[in-house]
Amino acid sequence: MPYTHTHRILIALDCIIFGFDGEGLNLLLVKRNFEPEFGKWSLMGGFLNEGESLEEAAHRIVFDLTGLDNHYLEQFQTFGATTRDPVERTVSVAYYALVNIEDQDMNAIRSHNASWISLHKKPYLIFDHDIMVEEALKRLRTKAALNPIGFELLPGKFTIPQLQKLYEAIYDTKLDRRNFSRKILSTKLLMGTGEKDMTSQTKKGQLYSLNTHEYVRQQKGNFGFLPELILVDA
Amino acid sequence: MPYTHTHRILIALDCIIFGFDGEGLNLLLVKRNFEPEFGKWSLMGGFLNEGESLEEAAHRIVFDLTGLDNHYLEQFQTFGATTRDPVERTVSVAYYALVNIEDQDMNAIRSHNASWISLHKKPYLIFDHDIMVEEALKRLRTKAALNPIGFELLPGKFTIPQLQKLYEAIYDTKLDRRNFSRKILSTKLLMGTGEKDMTSQTKKGQLYSLNTHEYVRQQKGNFGFLPELILVDA
DNA sequence: TTACAATTGTGTAGTAGTTACACAATTTAT
DNA sequence: ATAAATTGTGTAACTACTACACAATTGTAA
């Protein structure tokens, strides 16, 4: 026998999908070719299905769009203003995901009319999606300052300077190259592969030489991680 | 015209209400005199109403139970396992609240069959409420280590040692009395009232003398706050 | 091969913050 | 007044962070 309460509504899920292209943070956004708000940009979203947990639904949504199965995914806030969706009342559970921008399924992305867009050039998004992005970024910053989760945005093998650029992008700041390297290596989270990076490209006519070692993720841990950073809202 | 999707469900809200009695953290729990799970303990909860935001609903639930209107309230996680409620599928948005245990409405509490129960003596709770309490405590610990929110659990005026006992209760640890006092006062968050605490009681046959000054909350701020503490999961 | 520019790794002094503890001051009871 | 309990201030040792000097490595070009 069900509850006597009657206000049953749709549960939406919206996913803020972060990617890193070596220079800055990017968002995977959908240009809507359906109503409402045809032609406007939005986050990738969907509705909760019967027999599906929130976690499963969020995972499905990211997988459908990127073809990626092995990404970091964290629920961060649920949005429930009565007027947030003009079509009908919905409550939206928001997740952010960190994916490696390189090994995605371009067909899946194209078929959803989606694009990677630099966070700095983010267009206006429908509904309350702009606020969602803002809150997701806040959470990512807090989380990444205390936990080593940034690695999810990089390929399996990467150099220390690449990692530094990632953190500089997340926090929109500059970090001291030498102290950063020392700090990262002191955590023992990384280990050298003995290989060199052969994928380097010359940029702006300048050379990009590379270190003897690349690093792969070695272990997980929780600890204060990047002390040069200030947490504004944890 | 509504969406074509059809899986409309109830939105529940569950509130983890923390109080501090001068010694340890307490939870405000409800002994159910209704089905399902008659006679078992649960968190205070309710359903989202039409025309009501999540925030408003959570506030209403805490107000109904405590008569308190001016408490700290933070959404921390939404629970959506398909089997979490045996009656029918619901998704529950969980909030935790910090209330001053002294100026509550005892009639409201009694009429809901609720009691303050020490966190250390928490009984088994129905559904996924045990997990909710665990997650709420994690979040409270992270939040209070970075932001000065613990004050919400104390009366308007309090002594430094009272505040220290509160933090020791939150983190289940001992802090150095002298360093704690210095750290708290250095934040300029508190100001002396010039009054003395007249409510002190002799305990275990020993004397409890009091400081010349009590303190009231002066301002808000965000900053790393209690460095002796280690964040396990932020 | 050599020189040179760009990049990356190691050393270290100065600074700031934390920890642990000594000691002084205050309050309360006898 | 004296003693016990409690609270406030001083400080040395330790740790961590910051900023920068300098060495080592890589890649390019004469």
XYZ file of C-alpha atoms (C1' of nucleotides) in Angstrom:
528
model
C 0.000 0.000 0.000
C 1.558 3.271 -1.073
C 1.817 6.451 0.981
C -1.204 8.714 1.105
C 0.852 11.731 0.099
C 0.196 12.620 -3.521
C 2.800 15.071 -4.788
C 4.697 12.673 -7.051
C 7.055 14.360 -9.480
C 9.788 13.665 -11.994
C 13.369 13.303 -10.822
C 15.811 14.838 -13.247
C 19.547 14.288 -13.295
C 21.971 16.818 -14.662
C 25.639 16.090 -15.213
C 28.401 18.633 -15.260
C 31.056 16.852 -17.301
C 34.530 18.318 -16.928
C 37.346 17.641 -19.341
C 40.882 18.956 -19.619
C 42.530 19.626 -22.963
C 46.022 20.389 -21.712
C 45.334 24.094 -21.364
C 42.039 24.734 -19.613
C 38.948 23.134 -18.181
C 36.174 22.295 -20.608
C 32.525 21.442 -20.227
C 30.613 18.971 -22.335
C 27.444 20.831 -23.270
C 24.442 19.971 -25.411
C 22.941 22.273 -27.997
C 19.297 21.399 -27.748
C 17.548 20.253 -30.919
C 14.376 19.600 -28.981
C 11.871 21.579 -26.956
C 11.764 23.360 -24.615
C 14.478 25.951 -25.195
C 15.279 24.627 -28.698
C 18.664 25.881 -29.892
C 19.913 26.874 -26.442
C 22.738 25.220 -24.561
C 22.218 22.976 -21.586
C 23.861 20.385 -19.450
C 23.471 16.746 -20.330
C 20.531 15.458 -18.374
C 17.752 12.939 -18.187
C 15.114 11.499 -15.955
C 15.315 8.820 -13.328
C 13.859 5.546 -14.540
C 11.954 2.936 -12.641
C 14.229 0.389 -11.001
C 17.279 2.634 -11.379
C 19.219 4.278 -8.556
C 20.372 7.885 -8.788
C 23.956 6.764 -9.149
C 23.068 4.385 -11.958
C 21.046 7.026 -13.758
C 23.868 9.570 -13.609
C 26.297 6.966 -14.845
C 23.992 6.045 -17.707
C 23.689 9.674 -18.754
C 27.432 10.226 -18.851
C 27.997 6.939 -20.618
C 25.382 7.671 -23.266
C 27.042 10.945 -24.083
C 30.711 10.025 -23.927
C 30.895 6.268 -24.307
C 33.119 6.353 -21.231
C 32.545 3.905 -18.460
C 35.335 4.572 -16.052
C 35.011 8.155 -14.953
C 34.923 9.913 -11.635
C 31.354 10.751 -10.713
C 30.154 12.573 -7.625
C 26.744 13.775 -6.583
C 27.075 17.291 -5.228
C 23.712 19.004 -4.883
C 20.011 18.605 -5.496
C 18.080 21.512 -6.934
C 14.442 21.880 -6.063
C 13.174 25.404 -6.635
C 9.527 25.218 -7.619
C 10.057 27.208 -10.790
C 13.325 25.730 -11.967
C 11.748 23.862 -14.901
C 9.012 25.761 -16.774
C 7.533 22.624 -18.316
C 6.531 20.975 -15.095
C 7.893 20.701 -11.625
C 11.011 18.575 -11.343
C 13.699 18.093 -8.759
C 17.147 17.703 -10.250
C 19.975 15.753 -8.659
C 23.233 17.139 -9.999
C 26.440 15.172 -10.475
C 29.788 16.248 -11.754
C 32.013 13.937 -13.735
C 35.703 14.063 -14.597
C 36.558 12.436 -17.890
C 39.639 12.080 -19.998
C 38.899 14.265 -22.972
C 41.022 12.151 -25.284
C 39.491 8.710 -25.200
C 35.843 9.556 -25.723
C 33.372 8.349 -28.303
C 33.059 11.190 -30.791
C 30.101 9.545 -32.484
C 28.142 9.441 -29.269
C 28.940 13.084 -28.662
C 27.965 14.157 -32.143
C 24.723 12.203 -32.091
C 23.700 14.122 -28.991
C 24.621 17.429 -30.598
C 27.168 18.009 -27.841
C 30.454 19.928 -27.808
C 33.386 20.524 -25.537
C 33.370 24.186 -24.595
C 35.994 26.036 -22.609
C 34.789 27.003 -19.174
C 35.891 30.550 -19.923
C 33.624 30.700 -22.960
C 30.609 29.026 -21.436
C 27.402 30.309 -23.029
C 24.258 31.036 -21.081
C 22.660 27.743 -20.071
C 18.956 27.031 -19.655
C 17.018 26.715 -16.414
C 19.288 26.764 -13.360
C 22.178 25.103 -15.178
C 24.493 28.087 -14.829
C 24.187 27.865 -11.073
C 24.797 24.147 -11.241
C 28.054 24.686 -13.102
C 29.130 27.268 -10.574
C 28.389 24.972 -7.641
C 30.041 22.012 -9.353
C 33.198 24.028 -9.849
C 33.188 25.065 -6.210
C 32.858 21.474 -5.145
C 35.536 20.302 -7.543
C 37.914 22.904 -6.153
C 37.283 21.913 -2.564
C 37.462 18.229 -3.327
C 40.615 18.412 -5.412
C 42.381 20.512 -2.787
C 41.899 17.828 -0.177
C 41.824 14.657 -2.256
C 43.900 13.552 -5.242
C 41.114 13.369 -7.777
C 42.454 15.600 -10.531
C 44.235 12.681 -12.167
C 40.929 11.480 -13.572
C 41.070 14.304 -16.075
C 44.394 13.243 -17.534
C 45.466 10.317 -19.703
C 46.827 7.278 -17.923
C 50.339 8.563 -18.318
C 51.217 12.196 -17.926
C 54.041 14.481 -16.951
C 54.273 16.571 -13.822
C 53.997 19.836 -15.765
C 50.817 18.550 -17.403
C 49.417 17.864 -13.965
C 50.408 21.316 -12.830
C 48.622 22.904 -15.759
C 45.540 20.971 -14.799
C 45.579 22.312 -11.254
C 46.278 25.795 -12.486
C 43.225 25.478 -14.707
C 41.001 24.178 -11.914
C 41.950 27.001 -9.565
C 42.585 29.645 -12.188
C 45.923 30.490 -10.663
C 49.659 30.050 -11.106
C 51.650 27.644 -8.988
C 55.366 27.527 -8.418
C 56.757 24.886 -10.760
C 59.445 23.662 -8.379
C 57.357 23.497 -5.246
C 54.533 21.844 -7.095
C 56.728 19.091 -8.396
C 58.213 18.451 -4.983
C 54.852 18.414 -3.296
C 53.338 15.988 -5.770
C 56.272 13.617 -5.687
C 56.410 13.690 -1.897
C 52.921 12.214 -1.777
C 54.187 8.981 -3.375
C 50.993 8.955 -5.401
C 52.873 8.782 -8.610
C 55.553 6.511 -9.901
C 57.845 6.875 -12.828
C 57.200 4.732 -15.866
C 60.696 5.137 -17.244
C 59.177 6.281 -20.530
C 59.395 9.615 -22.239
C 56.551 11.608 -23.691
C 56.704 11.329 -27.470
C 53.510 13.214 -28.153
C 54.925 16.634 -27.473
C 54.243 19.415 -29.882
C 55.992 22.635 -30.542
C 53.801 25.497 -29.568
C 54.054 29.175 -30.452
C 57.352 28.447 -32.143
C 58.842 27.411 -28.851
C 60.154 24.051 -27.799
C 58.502 21.803 -25.281
C 61.108 19.457 -23.971
C 60.004 16.756 -21.668
C 61.107 15.048 -18.575
C 62.690 11.622 -18.535
C 59.839 10.255 -16.516
C 56.134 10.035 -16.857
C 53.905 8.991 -14.070
C 50.915 6.762 -13.566
C 48.527 6.727 -10.697
C 49.816 4.513 -7.939
C 47.481 4.693 -4.991
C 44.671 6.592 -3.436
C 44.707 8.641 -0.296
C 43.064 11.443 1.578
C 45.075 14.354 2.816
C 45.501 18.041 2.475
C 47.018 18.207 -0.859
C 47.678 21.574 -2.383
C 48.294 24.030 0.403
C 48.947 27.007 -1.791
C 45.235 26.971 -2.521
C 42.637 28.676 -0.439
C 39.272 27.057 0.018
C 36.601 29.652 -0.302
C 33.585 27.501 0.425
C 33.946 23.945 1.527
C 2.250 20.263 -21.665
C 4.146 18.001 -19.270
C 7.066 15.769 -20.141
C 6.306 12.395 -21.678
C 8.417 10.609 -19.107
C 6.191 8.896 -16.551
C 8.222 7.785 -13.553
C 6.889 10.341 -11.077
C 7.685 9.572 -7.450
C 7.542 11.012 -3.972
C 10.340 13.223 -2.725
C 11.104 12.625 0.919
C 13.178 14.858 3.161
C 15.060 13.576 6.158
C 16.686 15.845 8.703
C 19.612 14.947 10.896
C 19.189 17.366 13.781
C 22.295 17.823 15.888
C 22.270 19.310 19.352
C 24.950 19.802 21.990
C 24.257 19.399 25.695
C 27.584 20.613 27.017
C 29.113 17.165 26.990
C 28.428 15.380 23.728
C 26.597 15.543 20.437
C 22.967 14.517 20.444
C 20.494 13.587 17.747
C 16.828 14.425 17.742
C 15.130 11.141 16.839
C 11.527 10.090 16.479
C 10.079 6.927 17.964
C 7.522 5.990 15.376
C 3.941 5.564 16.513
C 2.804 4.965 12.962
C 3.433 2.447 10.225
C 5.645 1.293 8.674
C 8.215 0.236 11.263
C 5.947 1.109 14.187
C 7.937 1.420 17.421
C 11.306 1.795 15.711
C 13.457 4.911 15.718
C 13.892 7.130 12.712
C 15.018 10.545 11.634
C 12.503 13.326 11.415
C 11.232 13.405 7.867
C 8.398 14.305 5.574
C 7.416 14.694 1.968
C 7.891 17.562 -0.396
C 4.687 19.487 -0.949
C 3.419 21.188 -4.063
C 4.671 24.746 -4.366
C 7.411 24.188 -1.806
C 11.149 24.194 -2.458
C 13.448 21.576 -0.934
C 14.943 24.180 1.349
C 11.519 25.297 2.520
C 10.395 21.746 3.141
C 13.466 20.914 5.218
C 13.007 24.090 7.183
C 9.362 23.264 7.814
C 10.242 19.809 9.081
C 12.810 21.080 11.556
C 10.506 23.877 12.666
C 7.582 21.522 13.221
C 9.680 19.332 15.459
C 11.654 21.897 17.433
C 9.744 25.134 17.187
C 13.076 26.683 16.207
C 13.244 29.017 13.298
C 16.807 30.213 13.279
C 18.980 27.165 12.867
C 21.799 26.217 10.581
C 20.518 23.961 7.810
C 22.534 22.379 5.029
C 21.603 19.920 2.346
C 24.311 17.277 2.123
C 23.214 14.281 0.094
C 20.312 12.750 -1.773
C 19.588 9.079 -1.346
C 18.004 7.183 -4.187
C 18.524 3.446 -3.898
C 15.527 1.707 -5.429
C 14.842 -0.328 -2.309
C 15.489 2.268 0.341
C 11.821 2.616 1.295
C 9.848 -0.650 1.385
C 6.481 1.085 1.098
C 7.031 2.610 -2.283
C 9.888 4.107 -4.162
C 11.026 7.473 -2.847
C 14.079 9.623 -3.250
C 15.155 11.336 -0.055
C 16.983 14.641 0.120
C 18.888 14.741 3.403
C 19.673 17.870 5.394
C 21.499 18.296 8.633
C 20.590 20.984 11.111
C 22.449 22.467 14.055
C 20.185 23.682 16.823
C 20.646 25.061 20.282
C 19.390 22.287 22.493
C 18.296 24.693 25.204
C 15.759 26.944 23.600
C 13.561 24.405 21.880
C 9.850 23.803 22.128
C 9.477 20.759 24.357
C 5.791 20.468 23.531
C 6.490 20.195 19.826
C 9.092 17.555 20.510
C 6.832 15.529 22.783
C 3.912 15.689 20.385
C 6.100 14.108 17.716
C 7.254 11.419 20.106
C 10.816 12.619 19.664
C 13.810 12.545 22.012
C 17.353 13.823 22.183
C 19.655 10.830 22.102
C 23.405 10.846 22.529
C 25.222 10.056 19.314
C 27.130 7.389 21.202
C 23.903 5.615 22.172
C 22.151 5.924 18.842
C 19.760 3.007 18.314
C 19.316 1.258 15.000
C 17.363 3.513 12.661
C 14.951 2.463 9.930
C 15.585 2.375 6.197
C 18.905 3.966 5.259
C 18.824 6.437 8.139
C 21.908 5.016 9.829
C 23.914 5.756 6.711
C 22.418 9.226 6.559
C 23.590 9.961 10.100
C 27.051 8.700 9.273
C 27.287 10.860 6.165
C 25.887 13.885 7.966
C 28.523 13.566 10.642
C 31.252 13.318 8.020
C 29.989 16.458 6.377
C 29.643 18.296 9.660
C 33.229 17.439 10.517
C 34.557 18.653 7.203
C 32.456 21.762 7.248
C 33.236 22.730 10.825
C 36.959 22.243 10.290
C 36.974 24.817 7.508
C 34.139 27.124 8.494
C 33.075 28.508 11.859
C 29.687 26.861 12.038
C 29.921 25.090 15.386
C 28.636 28.163 17.203
C 25.123 27.349 16.042
C 25.024 24.538 18.556
C 25.720 26.787 21.542
C 23.663 29.395 23.352
C 24.152 32.985 22.300
C 26.728 33.461 25.004
C 29.270 30.840 25.877
C 32.744 30.389 27.274
C 35.809 29.294 25.380
C 36.010 25.980 27.254
C 32.393 25.283 26.337
C 33.270 25.850 22.714
C 36.247 23.553 23.056
C 34.072 20.794 24.507
C 31.810 21.163 21.530
C 34.633 20.677 19.058
C 35.981 17.784 21.045
C 32.549 16.201 20.824
C 32.236 16.782 17.090
C 35.617 15.221 16.358
C 35.669 12.768 19.241
C 39.119 13.907 20.258
C 40.989 15.983 22.836
C 42.411 19.395 22.001
C 45.052 21.370 23.826
C 43.233 23.883 26.006
C 45.792 26.651 25.631
C 46.321 26.393 21.903
C 42.606 26.127 21.285
C 41.876 29.306 23.163
C 44.592 31.194 21.347
C 43.500 29.943 17.953
C 39.858 30.819 18.500
C 40.587 34.285 19.829
C 43.041 34.999 17.015
C 40.219 34.623 14.502
C 38.476 37.702 15.941
C 35.210 35.841 15.504
C 34.332 36.281 19.129
C 34.104 39.240 21.383
C 33.961 39.390 25.131
C 30.688 40.378 26.742
C 32.266 41.420 30.009
C 29.848 39.124 31.811
C 30.513 36.038 33.825
C 28.783 32.721 33.540
C 26.470 32.333 36.535
C 24.925 29.039 35.463
C 27.882 26.890 36.350
C 27.335 23.763 38.335
C 29.591 21.717 40.519
C 30.182 18.337 39.003
C 31.566 15.173 40.559
C 32.235 17.091 43.746
C 34.723 19.301 41.973
C 34.590 23.008 41.337
C 34.034 24.593 37.986
C 35.354 28.093 38.101
C 34.780 30.327 35.174
C 36.567 32.814 33.139
C 36.025 36.553 33.397
C 34.713 36.718 29.869
C 32.089 35.062 27.829
C 31.808 35.395 24.113
C 29.176 35.983 21.492
C 29.359 35.465 17.803
C 30.702 38.526 16.077
C 31.011 37.830 12.384
C 31.108 35.162 9.761
C 34.007 34.023 7.680
C 35.549 31.196 5.738
C 38.994 29.898 6.498
C 40.902 26.905 7.682
C 39.957 26.850 11.226
C 41.085 23.992 13.403
C 44.389 22.717 12.108
C 44.847 20.024 14.702
C 42.064 18.139 12.982
C 42.518 15.792 10.109
C 39.883 15.630 7.433
C 39.225 12.047 6.526
C 36.769 12.588 3.713
C 35.981 16.002 2.438
C 79.988 18.670 -32.191
C 79.065 22.721 -29.883
C 76.460 26.486 -28.340
C 72.227 28.032 -26.755
C 67.406 28.307 -25.306
C 63.807 26.106 -22.988
C 62.531 23.224 -19.588
C 62.920 20.332 -15.416
C 65.063 18.826 -10.851
C 67.456 19.811 -6.347
C 69.080 22.795 -2.523
C 68.129 26.112 0.923
C 67.216 30.317 3.680
C 63.457 32.965 5.462
C 58.914 32.874 7.098
C 54.777 31.298 9.212
C 52.095 28.151 11.737
C 51.582 24.240 14.923
C 52.669 21.639 19.036
C 53.965 20.897 23.577
C 54.810 22.595 27.790
C 56.302 26.045 31.619
C 54.435 29.454 34.355
C 51.366 33.224 35.824
C 46.743 34.854 36.830
C 42.100 34.137 38.217
C 38.266 31.945 40.494
C 36.090 29.195 44.113
C 35.822 26.577 48.366
C 37.392 25.936 52.994
C 44.547 33.487 53.710
C 45.427 29.043 51.564
C 44.823 25.496 48.359
C 42.665 23.402 44.381
C 40.811 24.001 40.060
C 40.694 26.447 36.089
C 42.073 29.844 32.533
C 45.473 33.005 30.035
C 50.211 34.154 28.228
C 55.020 33.076 26.821
C 58.094 30.384 24.188
C 61.179 26.836 22.182
C 61.201 22.990 19.014
C 59.331 21.351 15.076
C 57.129 21.262 10.644
C 55.607 23.064 6.432
C 55.366 26.555 2.925
C 57.413 30.155 -0.053
C 60.615 32.129 -2.888
C 64.510 31.867 -5.295
C 69.464 30.308 -6.718
C 71.603 26.999 -9.337
C 72.398 22.549 -11.652
C 70.889 19.089 -14.960
C 68.450 17.690 -18.992
C 66.330 18.080 -23.500
C 65.928 19.725 -28.093
C 67.304 22.972 -31.900
C 70.414 25.021 -34.885
C 74.916 26.593 -36.461
